[in-house]
Amino acid sequence: MIFAYNKEYVSDTLMVITENDKGLDQTVTRVDQVAQIKNEEGTIVGWNFFAISDVMTIDGRGQVALSDAQLDQLNELIAAAGFSERLTSDHAPKIVVGYVQSCEEHPDSDHLSVTQIDVGDEETLQIVCGAANIRKGLKVVVAKPGAMMPDGLLIWPGTLRGIDSYGMVCSAKELQLPNAPMKKGILELPQDAVVGSAFPTGKA
């Protein structure tokens, strides 16, 4: 679940993204200041909460974190608008330190690699990566499914050349880190970086 807010450049609207919309057509049902968004398969893919600053103060912009108390407030708004669904909390970080356990050549590509990456909490993700410097034994930054990158890109599971991929290995530029090198390649972290720990991006 992704919470996105940018009052200065977008509007005083909290956007909650709950599922990948898969590029399908969407329908919006709005009641008062709450809008429910479904794709054509009938899956709820998000919610919009308009004039949200009348209800709560949200710190930051872009992808933001909400407290359990704020989530309760959103669920109260949903219930008051007559919707039966509720949002559930998920405080796990989505951009984290990972350890490349294995790295094999993609069977149908001369530049892609298929990696198995430990992202902590006994979770290993298969990620297809195109960086030339990806290799076994690296500590890297992983954007897990459900992450929002600093430029607004949403990360969802996908398939690259027939191989399932569950996330993205990030470069310093993609993370918008200060003084990020312009050369291509993923960010290589020191070996004392803690696997599974949240990695800060350069967003404001």
PDB file of C-alpha atoms in Angstrom:
ATOM      1  CA  MET A   1       0.000   0.000   0.000  1.00  0.00           C
ATOM      2  CA  ILE A   2       1.444   3.339  -1.092  1.00  0.00           C
ATOM      3  CA  PHE A   3       0.501   6.699   0.418  1.00  0.00           C
ATOM      4  CA  ALA A   4       1.315   9.665  -1.821  1.00  0.00           C
ATOM      5  CA  TYR A   5       0.829  13.349  -1.047  1.00  0.00           C
ATOM      6  CA  ASN A   6       2.080  16.549  -2.636  1.00  0.00           C
ATOM      7  CA  LYS A   7      -0.056  19.519  -1.679  1.00  0.00           C
ATOM      8  CA  GLU A   8       2.289  22.107  -3.170  1.00  0.00           C
ATOM      9  CA  TYR A   9       2.501  20.664  -6.683  1.00  0.00           C
ATOM     10  CA  VAL A  10      -0.618  18.480  -7.030  1.00  0.00           C
ATOM     11  CA  SER A  11      -3.455  19.199  -4.595  1.00  0.00           C
ATOM     12  CA  ASP A  12      -4.535  18.682  -1.015  1.00  0.00           C
ATOM     13  CA  THR A  13      -5.359  15.065  -1.844  1.00  0.00           C
ATOM     14  CA  LEU A  14      -3.951  11.952  -0.199  1.00  0.00           C
ATOM     15  CA  MET A  15      -3.680   9.162  -2.760  1.00  0.00           C
ATOM     16  CA  VAL A  16      -3.631   5.594  -1.484  1.00  0.00           C
ATOM     17  CA  ILE A  17      -2.521   2.983  -4.006  1.00  0.00           C
ATOM     18  CA  THR A  18      -3.501  -0.516  -2.917  1.00  0.00           C
ATOM     19  CA  GLU A  19      -2.931  -2.652  -6.022  1.00  0.00           C
ATOM     20  CA  ASN A  20      -1.341  -2.569  -9.459  1.00  0.00           C
ATOM     21  CA  ASP A  21      -3.996  -1.223 -11.840  1.00  0.00           C
ATOM     22  CA  LYS A  22      -2.419  -3.345 -14.631  1.00  0.00           C
ATOM     23  CA  GLY A  23      -3.045  -0.500 -17.069  1.00  0.00           C
ATOM     24  CA  LEU A  24      -6.737  -1.349 -17.193  1.00  0.00           C
ATOM     25  CA  ASP A  25      -9.565   1.157 -17.423  1.00  0.00           C
ATOM     26  CA  GLN A  26     -10.716   2.516 -14.084  1.00  0.00           C
ATOM     27  CA  THR A  27     -13.978   3.608 -12.532  1.00  0.00           C
ATOM     28  CA  VAL A  28     -14.215   6.113  -9.706  1.00  0.00           C
ATOM     29  CA  THR A  29     -16.967   6.227  -7.104  1.00  0.00           C
ATOM     30  CA  ARG A  30     -16.855   9.417  -5.049  1.00  0.00           C
ATOM     31  CA  VAL A  31     -18.852  10.121  -1.903  1.00  0.00           C
ATOM     32  CA  ASP A  32     -18.153  13.458  -0.228  1.00  0.00           C
ATOM     33  CA  GLN A  33     -14.358  13.711   0.149  1.00  0.00           C
ATOM     34  CA  VAL A  34     -13.618  10.029  -0.457  1.00  0.00           C
ATOM     35  CA  ALA A  35     -13.177   8.353  -3.848  1.00  0.00           C
ATOM     36  CA  GLN A  36     -12.825   4.620  -4.409  1.00  0.00           C
ATOM     37  CA  ILE A  37     -10.984   3.546  -7.575  1.00  0.00           C
ATOM     38  CA  LYS A  38     -11.500   0.161  -9.226  1.00  0.00           C
ATOM     39  CA  ASN A  39     -10.083  -1.316 -12.401  1.00  0.00           C
ATOM     40  CA  GLU A  40     -12.281  -3.026 -14.965  1.00  0.00           C
ATOM     41  CA  GLU A  41     -11.718  -6.381 -13.236  1.00  0.00           C
ATOM     42  CA  GLY A  42     -13.469  -4.969 -10.163  1.00  0.00           C
ATOM     43  CA  THR A  43     -10.295  -4.818  -8.059  1.00  0.00           C
ATOM     44  CA  ILE A  44      -9.917  -1.818  -5.768  1.00  0.00           C
ATOM     45  CA  VAL A  45      -6.630  -0.244  -6.831  1.00  0.00           C
ATOM     46  CA  GLY A  46      -6.741   2.937  -4.776  1.00  0.00           C
ATOM     47  CA  TRP A  47      -8.480   5.622  -2.791  1.00  0.00           C
ATOM     48  CA  ASN A  48      -8.363   9.414  -2.936  1.00  0.00           C
ATOM     49  CA  PHE A  49      -9.019  11.538   0.132  1.00  0.00           C
ATOM     50  CA  PHE A  50      -9.693  15.154  -0.844  1.00  0.00           C
ATOM     51  CA  ALA A  51      -9.028  18.193   1.399  1.00  0.00           C
ATOM     52  CA  ILE A  52      -7.111  15.837   3.667  1.00  0.00           C
ATOM     53  CA  SER A  53      -5.474  18.682   5.612  1.00  0.00           C
ATOM     54  CA  ASP A  54      -8.893  19.372   7.146  1.00  0.00           C
ATOM     55  CA  VAL A  55      -8.563  16.010   8.864  1.00  0.00           C
ATOM     56  CA  MET A  56      -4.858  15.451   9.531  1.00  0.00           C
ATOM     57  CA  THR A  57      -1.376  16.857   9.063  1.00  0.00           C
ATOM     58  CA  ILE A  58       0.832  14.882   6.696  1.00  0.00           C
ATOM     59  CA  ASP A  59       4.586  15.332   6.863  1.00  0.00           C
ATOM     60  CA  GLY A  60       6.684  15.173   3.705  1.00  0.00           C
ATOM     61  CA  ARG A  61       5.750  14.841   0.071  1.00  0.00           C
ATOM     62  CA  GLY A  62       5.804  12.076  -2.495  1.00  0.00           C
ATOM     63  CA  GLN A  63       5.531   8.717  -0.771  1.00  0.00           C
ATOM     64  CA  VAL A  64       4.674   9.411   2.856  1.00  0.00           C
ATOM     65  CA  ALA A  65       4.274   7.304   5.991  1.00  0.00           C
ATOM     66  CA  LEU A  66       1.125   7.384   8.093  1.00  0.00           C
ATOM     67  CA  SER A  67       0.694   6.383  11.708  1.00  0.00           C
ATOM     68  CA  ASP A  68      -1.836   3.803  12.862  1.00  0.00           C
ATOM     69  CA  ALA A  69      -3.895   6.665  14.288  1.00  0.00           C
ATOM     70  CA  GLN A  70      -3.980   8.371  10.895  1.00  0.00           C
ATOM     71  CA  LEU A  71      -4.928   5.094   9.230  1.00  0.00           C
ATOM     72  CA  ASP A  72      -7.813   4.821  11.702  1.00  0.00           C
ATOM     73  CA  GLN A  73      -8.914   8.307  10.631  1.00  0.00           C
ATOM     74  CA  LEU A  74      -8.906   7.239   6.984  1.00  0.00           C
ATOM     75  CA  ASN A  75     -10.991   4.188   7.810  1.00  0.00           C
ATOM     76  CA  GLU A  76     -13.452   6.421   9.638  1.00  0.00           C
ATOM     77  CA  LEU A  77     -13.763   8.544   6.492  1.00  0.00           C
ATOM     78  CA  ILE A  78     -14.286   5.427   4.370  1.00  0.00           C
ATOM     79  CA  ALA A  79     -16.992   4.154   6.719  1.00  0.00           C
ATOM     80  CA  ALA A  80     -18.714   7.553   6.885  1.00  0.00           C
ATOM     81  CA  ALA A  81     -18.842   7.596   3.064  1.00  0.00           C
ATOM     82  CA  GLY A  82     -20.670   4.260   3.136  1.00  0.00           C
ATOM     83  CA  PHE A  83     -17.928   1.974   1.834  1.00  0.00           C
ATOM     84  CA  SER A  84     -17.476  -1.412   3.518  1.00  0.00           C
ATOM     85  CA  GLU A  85     -13.766  -1.883   2.819  1.00  0.00           C
ATOM     86  CA  ARG A  86     -11.007  -0.907   5.242  1.00  0.00           C
ATOM     87  CA  LEU A  87      -7.303  -0.127   4.927  1.00  0.00           C
ATOM     88  CA  THR A  88      -4.798  -2.195   6.905  1.00  0.00           C
ATOM     89  CA  SER A  89      -1.460  -1.027   8.240  1.00  0.00           C
ATOM     90  CA  ASP A  90       1.842  -1.985   6.626  1.00  0.00           C
ATOM     91  CA  HIS A  91       4.851  -0.268   8.150  1.00  0.00           C
ATOM     92  CA  ALA A  92       7.485  -2.472   6.531  1.00  0.00           C
ATOM     93  CA  PRO A  93      10.003  -0.393   4.517  1.00  0.00           C
ATOM     94  CA  LYS A  94       9.789  -0.827   0.753  1.00  0.00           C
ATOM     95  CA  ILE A  95      13.254   0.441  -0.239  1.00  0.00           C
ATOM     96  CA  VAL A  96      15.766  -1.671   1.653  1.00  0.00           C
ATOM     97  CA  VAL A  97      19.275  -3.062   1.762  1.00  0.00           C
ATOM     98  CA  GLY A  98      19.569  -6.430   0.030  1.00  0.00           C
ATOM     99  CA  TYR A  99      22.239  -9.090  -0.364  1.00  0.00           C
ATOM    100  CA  VAL A 100      22.725 -10.788  -3.744  1.00  0.00           C
ATOM    101  CA  GLN A 101      22.723 -14.495  -2.946  1.00  0.00           C
ATOM    102  CA  SER A 102      23.012 -15.614  -6.563  1.00  0.00           C
ATOM    103  CA  CYS A 103      23.340 -14.047 -10.003  1.00  0.00           C
ATOM    104  CA  GLU A 104      22.857 -16.029 -13.215  1.00  0.00           C
ATOM    105  CA  GLU A 105      22.673 -15.057 -16.866  1.00  0.00           C
ATOM    106  CA  HIS A 106      19.150 -14.629 -18.193  1.00  0.00           C
ATOM    107  CA  PRO A 107      18.410 -17.544 -20.551  1.00  0.00           C
ATOM    108  CA  ASP A 108      16.916 -15.235 -23.209  1.00  0.00           C
ATOM    109  CA  SER A 109      19.083 -12.114 -22.958  1.00  0.00           C
ATOM    110  CA  ASP A 110      22.730 -11.200 -23.356  1.00  0.00           C
ATOM    111  CA  HIS A 111      22.572  -8.310 -20.883  1.00  0.00           C
ATOM    112  CA  LEU A 112      20.044  -9.284 -18.200  1.00  0.00           C
ATOM    113  CA  SER A 113      20.792 -11.257 -15.044  1.00  0.00           C
ATOM    114  CA  VAL A 114      18.449 -13.266 -12.831  1.00  0.00           C
ATOM    115  CA  THR A 115      19.232 -12.694  -9.179  1.00  0.00           C
ATOM    116  CA  GLN A 116      18.054 -14.050  -5.861  1.00  0.00           C
ATOM    117  CA  ILE A 117      18.304 -11.275  -3.263  1.00  0.00           C
ATOM    118  CA  ASP A 118      17.890 -11.552   0.500  1.00  0.00           C
ATOM    119  CA  VAL A 119      15.907  -8.508   1.681  1.00  0.00           C
ATOM    120  CA  GLY A 120      15.634  -9.483   5.352  1.00  0.00           C
ATOM    121  CA  ASP A 121      12.910 -11.063   7.496  1.00  0.00           C
ATOM    122  CA  GLU A 122      13.586 -14.412   5.805  1.00  0.00           C
ATOM    123  CA  GLU A 123      12.386 -12.993   2.473  1.00  0.00           C
ATOM    124  CA  THR A 124      14.219 -13.630  -0.790  1.00  0.00           C
ATOM    125  CA  LEU A 125      13.144 -11.906  -3.999  1.00  0.00           C
ATOM    126  CA  GLN A 126      13.872 -12.960  -7.553  1.00  0.00           C
ATOM    127  CA  ILE A 127      14.784  -9.827  -9.488  1.00  0.00           C
ATOM    128  CA  VAL A 128      15.806  -9.504 -13.117  1.00  0.00           C
ATOM    129  CA  CYS A 129      18.501  -6.831 -13.364  1.00  0.00           C
ATOM    130  CA  GLY A 130      20.142  -5.198 -16.369  1.00  0.00           C
ATOM    131  CA  ALA A 131      23.080  -3.556 -14.603  1.00  0.00           C
ATOM    132  CA  ALA A 132      26.517  -4.659 -15.780  1.00  0.00           C
ATOM    133  CA  ASN A 133      27.938  -4.501 -12.249  1.00  0.00           C
ATOM    134  CA  ILE A 134      25.388  -6.796 -10.590  1.00  0.00           C
ATOM    135  CA  ARG A 135      27.076  -9.871  -9.109  1.00  0.00           C
ATOM    136  CA  LYS A 136      26.852 -12.418  -6.324  1.00  0.00           C
ATOM    137  CA  GLY A 137      27.923 -11.172  -2.909  1.00  0.00           C
ATOM    138  CA  LEU A 138      27.003  -7.503  -3.351  1.00  0.00           C
ATOM    139  CA  LYS A 139      25.027  -5.443  -0.874  1.00  0.00           C
ATOM    140  CA  VAL A 140      22.563  -3.384  -2.928  1.00  0.00           C
ATOM    141  CA  VAL A 141      19.448  -1.223  -2.614  1.00  0.00           C
ATOM    142  CA  VAL A 142      16.212  -2.995  -3.523  1.00  0.00           C
ATOM    143  CA  ALA A 143      12.868  -1.368  -4.248  1.00  0.00           C
ATOM    144  CA  LYS A 144      10.338  -4.022  -3.272  1.00  0.00           C
ATOM    145  CA  PRO A 145       6.864  -4.373  -4.810  1.00  0.00           C
ATOM    146  CA  GLY A 146       4.737  -1.553  -3.452  1.00  0.00           C
ATOM    147  CA  ALA A 147       7.584   0.979  -3.431  1.00  0.00           C
ATOM    148  CA  MET A 148       7.350   4.437  -4.923  1.00  0.00           C
ATOM    149  CA  MET A 149      10.605   5.792  -6.329  1.00  0.00           C
ATOM    150  CA  PRO A 150      11.521   9.464  -5.826  1.00  0.00           C
ATOM    151  CA  ASP A 151      10.433  10.255  -9.398  1.00  0.00           C
ATOM    152  CA  GLY A 152       6.992   8.720  -8.759  1.00  0.00           C
ATOM    153  CA  LEU A 153       7.635   5.375 -10.477  1.00  0.00           C
ATOM    154  CA  LEU A 154       5.672   2.568  -8.809  1.00  0.00           C
ATOM    155  CA  ILE A 155       7.311  -0.820  -8.406  1.00  0.00           C
ATOM    156  CA  TRP A 156       5.168  -3.915  -9.025  1.00  0.00           C
ATOM    157  CA  PRO A 157       5.933  -7.546  -9.884  1.00  0.00           C
ATOM    158  CA  GLY A 158       6.551  -8.035 -13.583  1.00  0.00           C
ATOM    159  CA  THR A 159       8.038 -10.321 -16.209  1.00  0.00           C
ATOM    160  CA  LEU A 160      11.178  -9.613 -18.242  1.00  0.00           C
ATOM    161  CA  ARG A 161      11.862 -11.855 -21.228  1.00  0.00           C
ATOM    162  CA  GLY A 162       9.707 -14.597 -19.699  1.00  0.00           C
ATOM    163  CA  ILE A 163      11.231 -14.480 -16.198  1.00  0.00           C
ATOM    164  CA  ASP A 164       9.243 -13.219 -13.211  1.00  0.00           C
ATOM    165  CA  SER A 165      10.779 -10.274 -11.367  1.00  0.00           C
ATOM    166  CA  TYR A 166       9.717  -8.986  -7.963  1.00  0.00           C
ATOM    167  CA  GLY A 167      11.306  -5.594  -7.503  1.00  0.00           C
ATOM    168  CA  MET A 168      14.159  -3.442  -8.770  1.00  0.00           C
ATOM    169  CA  VAL A 169      17.823  -3.097  -7.873  1.00  0.00           C
ATOM    170  CA  CYS A 170      18.495   0.642  -7.719  1.00  0.00           C
ATOM    171  CA  SER A 171      21.172   3.027  -8.892  1.00  0.00           C
ATOM    172  CA  ALA A 172      22.187   6.141  -6.981  1.00  0.00           C
ATOM    173  CA  LYS A 173      20.585   8.257  -9.703  1.00  0.00           C
ATOM    174  CA  GLU A 174      17.271   6.414  -9.415  1.00  0.00           C
ATOM    175  CA  LEU A 175      17.367   7.014  -5.665  1.00  0.00           C
ATOM    176  CA  GLN A 176      18.105  10.714  -6.315  1.00  0.00           C
ATOM    177  CA  LEU A 177      21.033  10.647  -3.927  1.00  0.00           C
ATOM    178  CA  PRO A 178      23.132  13.811  -3.630  1.00  0.00           C
ATOM    179  CA  ASN A 179      26.121  13.809  -5.986  1.00  0.00           C
ATOM    180  CA  ALA A 180      24.935  10.594  -7.620  1.00  0.00           C
ATOM    181  CA  PRO A 181      27.410   9.496 -10.307  1.00  0.00           C
ATOM    182  CA  MET A 182      26.163   9.773 -13.879  1.00  0.00           C
ATOM    183  CA  LYS A 183      27.712   6.457 -14.903  1.00  0.00           C
ATOM    184  CA  LYS A 184      25.373   3.547 -15.363  1.00  0.00           C
ATOM    185  CA  GLY A 185      25.156   0.778 -12.796  1.00  0.00           C
ATOM    186  CA  ILE A 186      23.518  -0.086  -9.509  1.00  0.00           C
ATOM    187  CA  LEU A 187      24.643   1.388  -6.219  1.00  0.00           C
ATOM    188  CA  GLU A 188      27.120  -0.878  -4.437  1.00  0.00           C
ATOM    189  CA  LEU A 189      26.852  -0.658  -0.639  1.00  0.00           C
ATOM    190  CA  PRO A 190      29.555  -1.388   1.949  1.00  0.00           C
ATOM    191  CA  GLN A 191      29.517  -4.919   3.310  1.00  0.00           C
ATOM    192  CA  ASP A 192      28.540  -3.723   6.783  1.00  0.00           C
ATOM    193  CA  ALA A 193      25.176  -2.452   5.468  1.00  0.00           C
ATOM    194  CA  VAL A 194      22.378  -4.220   7.349  1.00  0.00           C
ATOM    195  CA  VAL A 195      20.210  -6.442   5.149  1.00  0.00           C
ATOM    196  CA  GLY A 196      16.530  -5.538   5.407  1.00  0.00           C
ATOM    197  CA  SER A 197      17.118  -2.091   6.847  1.00  0.00           C
ATOM    198  CA  ALA A 198      15.349   0.883   5.258  1.00  0.00           C
ATOM    199  CA  PHE A 199      17.444   2.860   2.794  1.00  0.00           C
ATOM    200  CA  PRO A 200      16.802   6.615   2.586  1.00  0.00           C
ATOM    201  CA  THR A 201      16.255   8.151  -0.830  1.00  0.00           C
ATOM    202  CA  GLY A 202      17.194  11.659  -1.862  1.00  0.00           C
ATOM    203  CA  LYS A 203      13.620  12.928  -2.192  1.00  0.00           C
ATOM    204  CA  ALA A 204      12.607  16.079  -0.369  1.00  0.00           C
TER     205      ALA A 204
END
